[in-house]
Coordinates of C-alpha atoms and ligand atoms in Angstrom, one line a residue:
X22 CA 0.0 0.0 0.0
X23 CA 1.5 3.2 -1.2
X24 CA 0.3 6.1 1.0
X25 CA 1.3 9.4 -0.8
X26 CA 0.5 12.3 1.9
X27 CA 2.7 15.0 -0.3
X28 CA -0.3 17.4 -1.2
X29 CA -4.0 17.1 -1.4
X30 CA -3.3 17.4 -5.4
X31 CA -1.9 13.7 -5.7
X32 CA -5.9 12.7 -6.6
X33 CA -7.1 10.5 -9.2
X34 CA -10.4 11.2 -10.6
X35 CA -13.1 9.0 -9.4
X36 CA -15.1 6.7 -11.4
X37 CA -18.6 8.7 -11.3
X38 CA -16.4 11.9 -12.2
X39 CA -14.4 10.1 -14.9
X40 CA -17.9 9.5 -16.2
X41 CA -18.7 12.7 -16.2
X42 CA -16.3 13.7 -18.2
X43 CA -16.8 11.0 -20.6
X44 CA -20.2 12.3 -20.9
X45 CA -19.9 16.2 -21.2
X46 CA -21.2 18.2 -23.6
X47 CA -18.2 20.7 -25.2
X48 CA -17.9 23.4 -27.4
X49 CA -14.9 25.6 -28.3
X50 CA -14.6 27.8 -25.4
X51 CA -12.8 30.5 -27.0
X52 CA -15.9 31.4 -28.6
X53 CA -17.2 30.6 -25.1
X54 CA -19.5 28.2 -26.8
X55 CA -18.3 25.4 -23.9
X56 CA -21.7 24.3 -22.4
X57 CA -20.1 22.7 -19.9
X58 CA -17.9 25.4 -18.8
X59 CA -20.5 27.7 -19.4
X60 CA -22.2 26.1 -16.3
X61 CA -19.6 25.4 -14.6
X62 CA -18.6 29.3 -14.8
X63 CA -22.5 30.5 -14.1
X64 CA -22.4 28.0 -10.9
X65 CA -19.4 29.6 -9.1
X66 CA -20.5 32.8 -9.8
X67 CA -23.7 32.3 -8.1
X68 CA -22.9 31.0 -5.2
X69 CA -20.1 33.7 -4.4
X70 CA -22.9 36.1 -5.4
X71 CA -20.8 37.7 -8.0
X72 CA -21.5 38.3 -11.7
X73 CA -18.9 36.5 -13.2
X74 CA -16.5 33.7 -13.1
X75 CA -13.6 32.3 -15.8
X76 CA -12.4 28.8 -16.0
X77 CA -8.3 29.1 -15.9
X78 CA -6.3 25.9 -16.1
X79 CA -4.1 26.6 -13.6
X80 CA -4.5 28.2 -9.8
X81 CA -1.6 30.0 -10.4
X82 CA -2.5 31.8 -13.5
X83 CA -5.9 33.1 -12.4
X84 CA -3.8 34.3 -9.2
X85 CA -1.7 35.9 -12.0
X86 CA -4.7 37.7 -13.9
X87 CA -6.2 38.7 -10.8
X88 CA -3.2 40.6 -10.0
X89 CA -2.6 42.2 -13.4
X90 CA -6.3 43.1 -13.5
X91 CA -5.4 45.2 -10.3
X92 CA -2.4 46.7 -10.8
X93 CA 0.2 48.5 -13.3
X94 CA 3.4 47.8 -13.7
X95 CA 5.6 49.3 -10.6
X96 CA 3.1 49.3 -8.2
X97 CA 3.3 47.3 -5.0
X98 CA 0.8 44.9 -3.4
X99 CA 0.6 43.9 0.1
X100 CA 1.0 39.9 1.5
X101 CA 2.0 37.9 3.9
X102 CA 5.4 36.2 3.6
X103 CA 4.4 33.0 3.3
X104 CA 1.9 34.0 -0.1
X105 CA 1.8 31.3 -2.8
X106 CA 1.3 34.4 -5.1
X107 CA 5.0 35.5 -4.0
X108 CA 6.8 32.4 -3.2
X109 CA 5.1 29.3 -5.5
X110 CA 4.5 31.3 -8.6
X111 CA 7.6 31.1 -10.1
X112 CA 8.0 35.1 -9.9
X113 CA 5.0 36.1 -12.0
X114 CA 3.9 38.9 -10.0
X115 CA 6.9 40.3 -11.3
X116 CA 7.3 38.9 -14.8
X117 CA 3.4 39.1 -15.4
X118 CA 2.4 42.1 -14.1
X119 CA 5.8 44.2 -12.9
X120 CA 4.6 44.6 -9.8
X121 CA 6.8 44.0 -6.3
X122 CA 5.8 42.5 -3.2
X123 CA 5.3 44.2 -0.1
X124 CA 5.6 41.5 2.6
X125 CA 4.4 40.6 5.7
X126 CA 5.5 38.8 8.9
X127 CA 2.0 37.3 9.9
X128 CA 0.8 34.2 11.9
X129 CA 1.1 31.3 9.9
X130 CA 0.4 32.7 6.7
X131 CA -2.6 35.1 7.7
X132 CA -2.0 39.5 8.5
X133 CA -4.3 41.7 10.4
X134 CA -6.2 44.5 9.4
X135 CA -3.5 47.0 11.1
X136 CA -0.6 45.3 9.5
X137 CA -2.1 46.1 6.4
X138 CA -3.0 49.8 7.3
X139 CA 0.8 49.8 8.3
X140 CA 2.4 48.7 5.0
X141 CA 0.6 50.9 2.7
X142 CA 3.0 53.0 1.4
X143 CA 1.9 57.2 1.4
X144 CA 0.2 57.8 -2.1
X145 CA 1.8 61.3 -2.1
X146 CA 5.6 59.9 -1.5
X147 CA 6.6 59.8 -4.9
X148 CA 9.7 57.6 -4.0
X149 CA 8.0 54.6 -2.7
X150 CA 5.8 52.4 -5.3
X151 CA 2.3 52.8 -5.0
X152 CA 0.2 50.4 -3.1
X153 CA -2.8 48.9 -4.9
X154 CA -3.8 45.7 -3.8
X155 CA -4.3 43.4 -0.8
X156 CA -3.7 39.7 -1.3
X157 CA -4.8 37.0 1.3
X158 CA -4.9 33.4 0.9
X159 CA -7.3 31.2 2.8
X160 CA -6.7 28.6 4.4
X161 CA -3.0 29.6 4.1
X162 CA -1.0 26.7 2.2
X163 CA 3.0 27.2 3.5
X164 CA 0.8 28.2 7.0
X165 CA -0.5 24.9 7.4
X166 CA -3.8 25.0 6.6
X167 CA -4.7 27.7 8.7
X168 CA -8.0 30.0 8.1
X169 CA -8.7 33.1 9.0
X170 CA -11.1 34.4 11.4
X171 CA -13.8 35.9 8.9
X172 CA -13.9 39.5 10.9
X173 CA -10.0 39.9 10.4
X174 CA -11.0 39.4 6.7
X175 CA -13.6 42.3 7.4
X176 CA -11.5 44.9 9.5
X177 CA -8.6 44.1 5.8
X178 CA -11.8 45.1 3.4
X179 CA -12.3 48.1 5.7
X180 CA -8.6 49.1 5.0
X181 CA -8.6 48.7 1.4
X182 CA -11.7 50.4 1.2
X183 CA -9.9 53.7 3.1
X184 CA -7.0 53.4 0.6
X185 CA -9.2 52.4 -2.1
X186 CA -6.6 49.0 -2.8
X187 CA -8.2 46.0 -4.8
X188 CA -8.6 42.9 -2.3
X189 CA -7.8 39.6 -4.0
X190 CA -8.1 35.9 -2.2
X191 CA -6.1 33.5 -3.5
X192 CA -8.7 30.8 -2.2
X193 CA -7.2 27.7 -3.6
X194 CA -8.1 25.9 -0.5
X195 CA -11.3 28.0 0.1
X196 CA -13.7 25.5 0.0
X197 CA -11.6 23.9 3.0
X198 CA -12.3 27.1 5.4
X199 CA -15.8 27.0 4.1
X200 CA -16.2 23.3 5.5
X201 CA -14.3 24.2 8.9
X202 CA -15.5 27.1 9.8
X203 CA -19.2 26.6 8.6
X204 CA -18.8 30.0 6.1
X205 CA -20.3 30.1 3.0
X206 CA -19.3 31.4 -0.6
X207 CA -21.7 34.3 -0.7
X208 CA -19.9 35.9 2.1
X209 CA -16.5 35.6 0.9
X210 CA -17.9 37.3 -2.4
X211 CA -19.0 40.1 -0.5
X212 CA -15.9 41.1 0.6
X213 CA -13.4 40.6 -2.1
X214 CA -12.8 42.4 -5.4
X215 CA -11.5 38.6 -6.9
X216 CA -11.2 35.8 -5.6
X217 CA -9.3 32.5 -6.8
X218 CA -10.3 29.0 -6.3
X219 CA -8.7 25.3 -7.2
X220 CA -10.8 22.3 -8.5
X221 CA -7.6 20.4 -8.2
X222 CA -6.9 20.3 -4.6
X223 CA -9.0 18.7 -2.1
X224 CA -11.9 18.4 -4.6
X225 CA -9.8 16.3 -6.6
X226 CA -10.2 17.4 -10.5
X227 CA -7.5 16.5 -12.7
X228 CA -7.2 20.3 -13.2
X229 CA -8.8 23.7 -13.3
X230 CA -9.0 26.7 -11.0
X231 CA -11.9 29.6 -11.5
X232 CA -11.1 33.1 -10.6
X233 CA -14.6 35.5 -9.8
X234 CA -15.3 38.7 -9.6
X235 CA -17.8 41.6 -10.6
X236 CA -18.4 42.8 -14.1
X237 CA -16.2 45.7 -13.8
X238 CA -13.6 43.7 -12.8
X239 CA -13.5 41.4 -14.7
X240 CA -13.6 43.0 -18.2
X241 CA -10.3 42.2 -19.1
X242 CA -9.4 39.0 -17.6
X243 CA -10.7 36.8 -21.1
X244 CA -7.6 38.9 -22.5
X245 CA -5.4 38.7 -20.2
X246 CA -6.3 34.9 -19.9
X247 CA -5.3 34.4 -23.4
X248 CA -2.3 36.8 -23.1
X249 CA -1.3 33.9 -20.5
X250 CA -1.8 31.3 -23.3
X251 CA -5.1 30.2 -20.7
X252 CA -7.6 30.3 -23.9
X253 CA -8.8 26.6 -24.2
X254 CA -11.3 24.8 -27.0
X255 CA -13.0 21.7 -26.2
X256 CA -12.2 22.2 -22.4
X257 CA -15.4 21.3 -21.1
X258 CA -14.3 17.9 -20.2
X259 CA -12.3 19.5 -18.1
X260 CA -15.0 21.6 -16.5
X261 CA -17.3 18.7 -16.1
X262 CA -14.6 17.2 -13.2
X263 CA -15.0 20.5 -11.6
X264 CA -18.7 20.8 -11.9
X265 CA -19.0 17.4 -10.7
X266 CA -16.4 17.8 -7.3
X267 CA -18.6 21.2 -6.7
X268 CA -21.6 19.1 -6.3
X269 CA -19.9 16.2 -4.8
X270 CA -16.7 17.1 -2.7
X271 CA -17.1 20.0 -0.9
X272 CA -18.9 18.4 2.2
X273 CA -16.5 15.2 2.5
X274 CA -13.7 17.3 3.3
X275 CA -14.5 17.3 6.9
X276 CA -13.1 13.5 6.6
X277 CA -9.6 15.0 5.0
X278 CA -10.1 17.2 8.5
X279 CA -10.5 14.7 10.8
X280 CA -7.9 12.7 9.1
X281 CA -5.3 15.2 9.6
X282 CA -6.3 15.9 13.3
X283 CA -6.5 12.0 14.7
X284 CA -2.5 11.9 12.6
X285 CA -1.7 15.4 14.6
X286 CA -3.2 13.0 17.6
X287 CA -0.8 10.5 17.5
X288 CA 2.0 12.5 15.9
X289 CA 1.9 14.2 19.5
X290 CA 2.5 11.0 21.2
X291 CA 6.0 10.7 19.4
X292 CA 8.8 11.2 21.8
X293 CA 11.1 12.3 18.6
X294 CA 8.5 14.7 17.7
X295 CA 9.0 18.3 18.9
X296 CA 6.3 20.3 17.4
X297 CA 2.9 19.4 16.3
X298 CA 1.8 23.2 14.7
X299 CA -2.6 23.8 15.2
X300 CA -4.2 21.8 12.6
X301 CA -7.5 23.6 11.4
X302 CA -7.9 21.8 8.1
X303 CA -6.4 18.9 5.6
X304 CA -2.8 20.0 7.0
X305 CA -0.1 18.6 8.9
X306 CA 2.6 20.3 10.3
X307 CA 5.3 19.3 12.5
X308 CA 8.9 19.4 13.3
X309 CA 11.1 16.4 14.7
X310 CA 14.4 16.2 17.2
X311 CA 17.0 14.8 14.4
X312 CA 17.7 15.0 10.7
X313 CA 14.4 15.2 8.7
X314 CA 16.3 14.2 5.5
X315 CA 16.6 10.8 7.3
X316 CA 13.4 10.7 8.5
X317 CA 12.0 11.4 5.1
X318 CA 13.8 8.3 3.5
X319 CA 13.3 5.8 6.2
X320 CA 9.1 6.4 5.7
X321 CA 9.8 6.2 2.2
X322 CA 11.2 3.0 2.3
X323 CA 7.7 2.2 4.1
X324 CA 6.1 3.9 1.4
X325 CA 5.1 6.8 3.1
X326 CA 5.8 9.9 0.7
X327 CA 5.6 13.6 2.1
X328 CA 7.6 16.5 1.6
X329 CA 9.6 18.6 3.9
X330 CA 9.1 22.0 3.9
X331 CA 12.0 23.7 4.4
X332 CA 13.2 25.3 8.1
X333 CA 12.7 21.8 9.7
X334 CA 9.1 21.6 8.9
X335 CA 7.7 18.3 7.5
X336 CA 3.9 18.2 6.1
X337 CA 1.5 15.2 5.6
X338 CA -1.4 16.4 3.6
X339 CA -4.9 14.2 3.2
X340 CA -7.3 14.0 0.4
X341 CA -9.7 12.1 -1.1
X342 CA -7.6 9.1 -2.4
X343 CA -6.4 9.0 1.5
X344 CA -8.8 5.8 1.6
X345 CA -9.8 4.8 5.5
X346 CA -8.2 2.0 5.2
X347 CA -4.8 3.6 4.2
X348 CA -5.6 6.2 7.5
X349 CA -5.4 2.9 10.1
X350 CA -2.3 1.2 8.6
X351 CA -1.0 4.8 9.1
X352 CA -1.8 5.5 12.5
X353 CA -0.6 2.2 13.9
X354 CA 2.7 2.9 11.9
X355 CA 3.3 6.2 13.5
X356 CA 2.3 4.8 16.7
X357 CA 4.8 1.7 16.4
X358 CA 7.0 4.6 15.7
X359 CA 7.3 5.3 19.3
X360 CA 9.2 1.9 20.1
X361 CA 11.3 1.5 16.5
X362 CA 15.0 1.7 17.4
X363 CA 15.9 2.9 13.8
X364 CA 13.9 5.9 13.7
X365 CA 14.6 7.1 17.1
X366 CA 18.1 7.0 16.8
X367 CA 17.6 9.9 14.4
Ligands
PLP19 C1 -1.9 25.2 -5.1 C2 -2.1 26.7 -4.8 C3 -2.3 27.6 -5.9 C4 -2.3 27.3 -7.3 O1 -1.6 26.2 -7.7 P1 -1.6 25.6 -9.2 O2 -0.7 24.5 -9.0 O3 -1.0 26.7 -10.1 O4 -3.0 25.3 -9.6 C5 -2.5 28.9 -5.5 N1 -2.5 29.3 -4.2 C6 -2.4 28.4 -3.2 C7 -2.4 28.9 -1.8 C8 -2.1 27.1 -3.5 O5 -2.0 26.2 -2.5

């Protein structure tokens, strides 16, 4: 049994969504004449409560569009440090949009209203770049999985309103906060300009992320989608996985959840583990007494695949091909952990 805990976007399709696929009804989206993606798009809007959503193939380029909708070149936008937008997307913010990064030092991947207040550079001080956008992620990816507490995300909107900043999420794991904290879509659309969300993570399509936003704001981002090379034809077979995991895998991530608390559980008990960091959703993040590297290999030899993280940090991530059955062969390896002469020597 191969257990491959690296990132919630190690999924397979499932039968019934492989047959939905099979079985969509396409057209060449350029021409948006994609049925398919047509509904798809229509349904995301809708439930965020905004007029209009676009089918990107990547998380990363509708983060990308977002930002270049927002901002012109050498202006500066506001995250925290740990922002996939500044650290996973291979510079774009930069390349895409010539923008820099104004960063913060938050709490595992989430910044506070006042933080925000207190990075905006002075519009009149010609020397610094001018502010225009807020980004915030949620739940936070190199912060573990962490979401924010909705009113924070409030107080930021307040802030951007005062400096009149665009407000983008980058809500690849959204749908995971939505699950934990019992929020819904519509009031995540109420407070941001764009938002950004993955069908390939936790709700396991083979690909596809949608970005949404109002009219207004989004009357460029079918150009700048193609200027990305993100124009796609027949794409709503694509569309149909993600219509498909919309309807039917947003509510079974409470299981990824309580996965990745009962491993946090036993992960605790581990005399070489030194750190077990809050676990609010699908992720797992902890730190050991010893050389990771090491540790890393000797669970791969047991077929155990994860990633470190960098800084001492190791991650496990669940997801819907995390079967039950994989989860108890798990746990009582970790737990035989606690007696195995090999691994606590390191
Ligand atoms: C995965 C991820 C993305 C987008 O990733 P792609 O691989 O480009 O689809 C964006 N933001 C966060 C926080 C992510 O975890």
């Amino acid at each position: 049994m191969i257990i491959d805990l690296r990132s919630d976007t190690v999924t397979k399709p499932t039968p019934e969504m492989l047959n939905a696929m099979m079985t969509a009804k396409v057209g060449d989206d350029v021409y948006k004449e994609d049925p398919t993606v047509n509904a798809l798009e229509e349904k995301i809007a809708t439930m965020f409560g905004k007029d209009q959503a676009l089918f990107f193939p990547s998380g990363s380029m509708a983060n990308q569009a977002a930002i270049k909708l927002h901002t012109q070149p050498g202006e500066q936008l506001i995250a925290d440090q740990y922002a996939h937008v500044y650290n996973y997307e291979g510079g774009g913010v930069s390349f895409n949009s010539g923008v820099s990064c104004k960063l913060i030092e938050g709490k595992r991947g989430m910044i506070t209203a006042s933080q925000v207040e207190a990075s905006i550079n002075p519009p009149d001080f010609y020397h610094s770049p001018s502010t225009s956008l807020v980004c915030l992620e949620n739940t936070t990816n190199k912060g573990g999985g962490a979401c924010y507490d909705f009113e924070e995300i409030k107080n930021i909107k307040k802030v951007c309103n005062d400096h009149n900043l665009g407000y983008h999420l980058d809500g690849a794991r959204l749908w995971n906060a939505l699950v934990a904290k019992k929020e819904n879509a519509k009031q995540y659309g109420a407070q941001f300009d764009t938002i950004s969300v993955c069908l390939s993570k936790g709700l396991g399509a083979p690909i596809g992320s949608v970005l949404i936003g109002d009219e207004e704001m989004m009357k460029n981002a079918i150009r700048v989608r193609k200027i990305l090379g993100g124009g796609m034809r027949q794409v709503g077979y694509l569309a149909a996985a993600g219509l498909y995991a919309i309807e039917n895998h947003i509510d079974r991530l409470a299981d990824d959840h309580k996965k990745a608390r009962e491993i946090g559980n036993v992960l605790e008990a581990l005399p070489f583990v030194k750190q077990v960091a809050p676990i609010d959703t699908n992720i797992v993040i902890f730190t050991i007494d010893g050389d990771e590297e090491e540790f890393i290999s000797e669970m791969g030899s047991k077929d155990i695949h994860f990633y470190g993280m960098g800084q001492g940090k190791l991650r496990f991530v669940t997801h819907l091909n995390y079967t039950r059955d994989m989860h108890e062969y798990f746990l009582e390896l970790l737990t035989s952990l606690k007696t195995n002469k090999a691994v606590q020597k390191i």
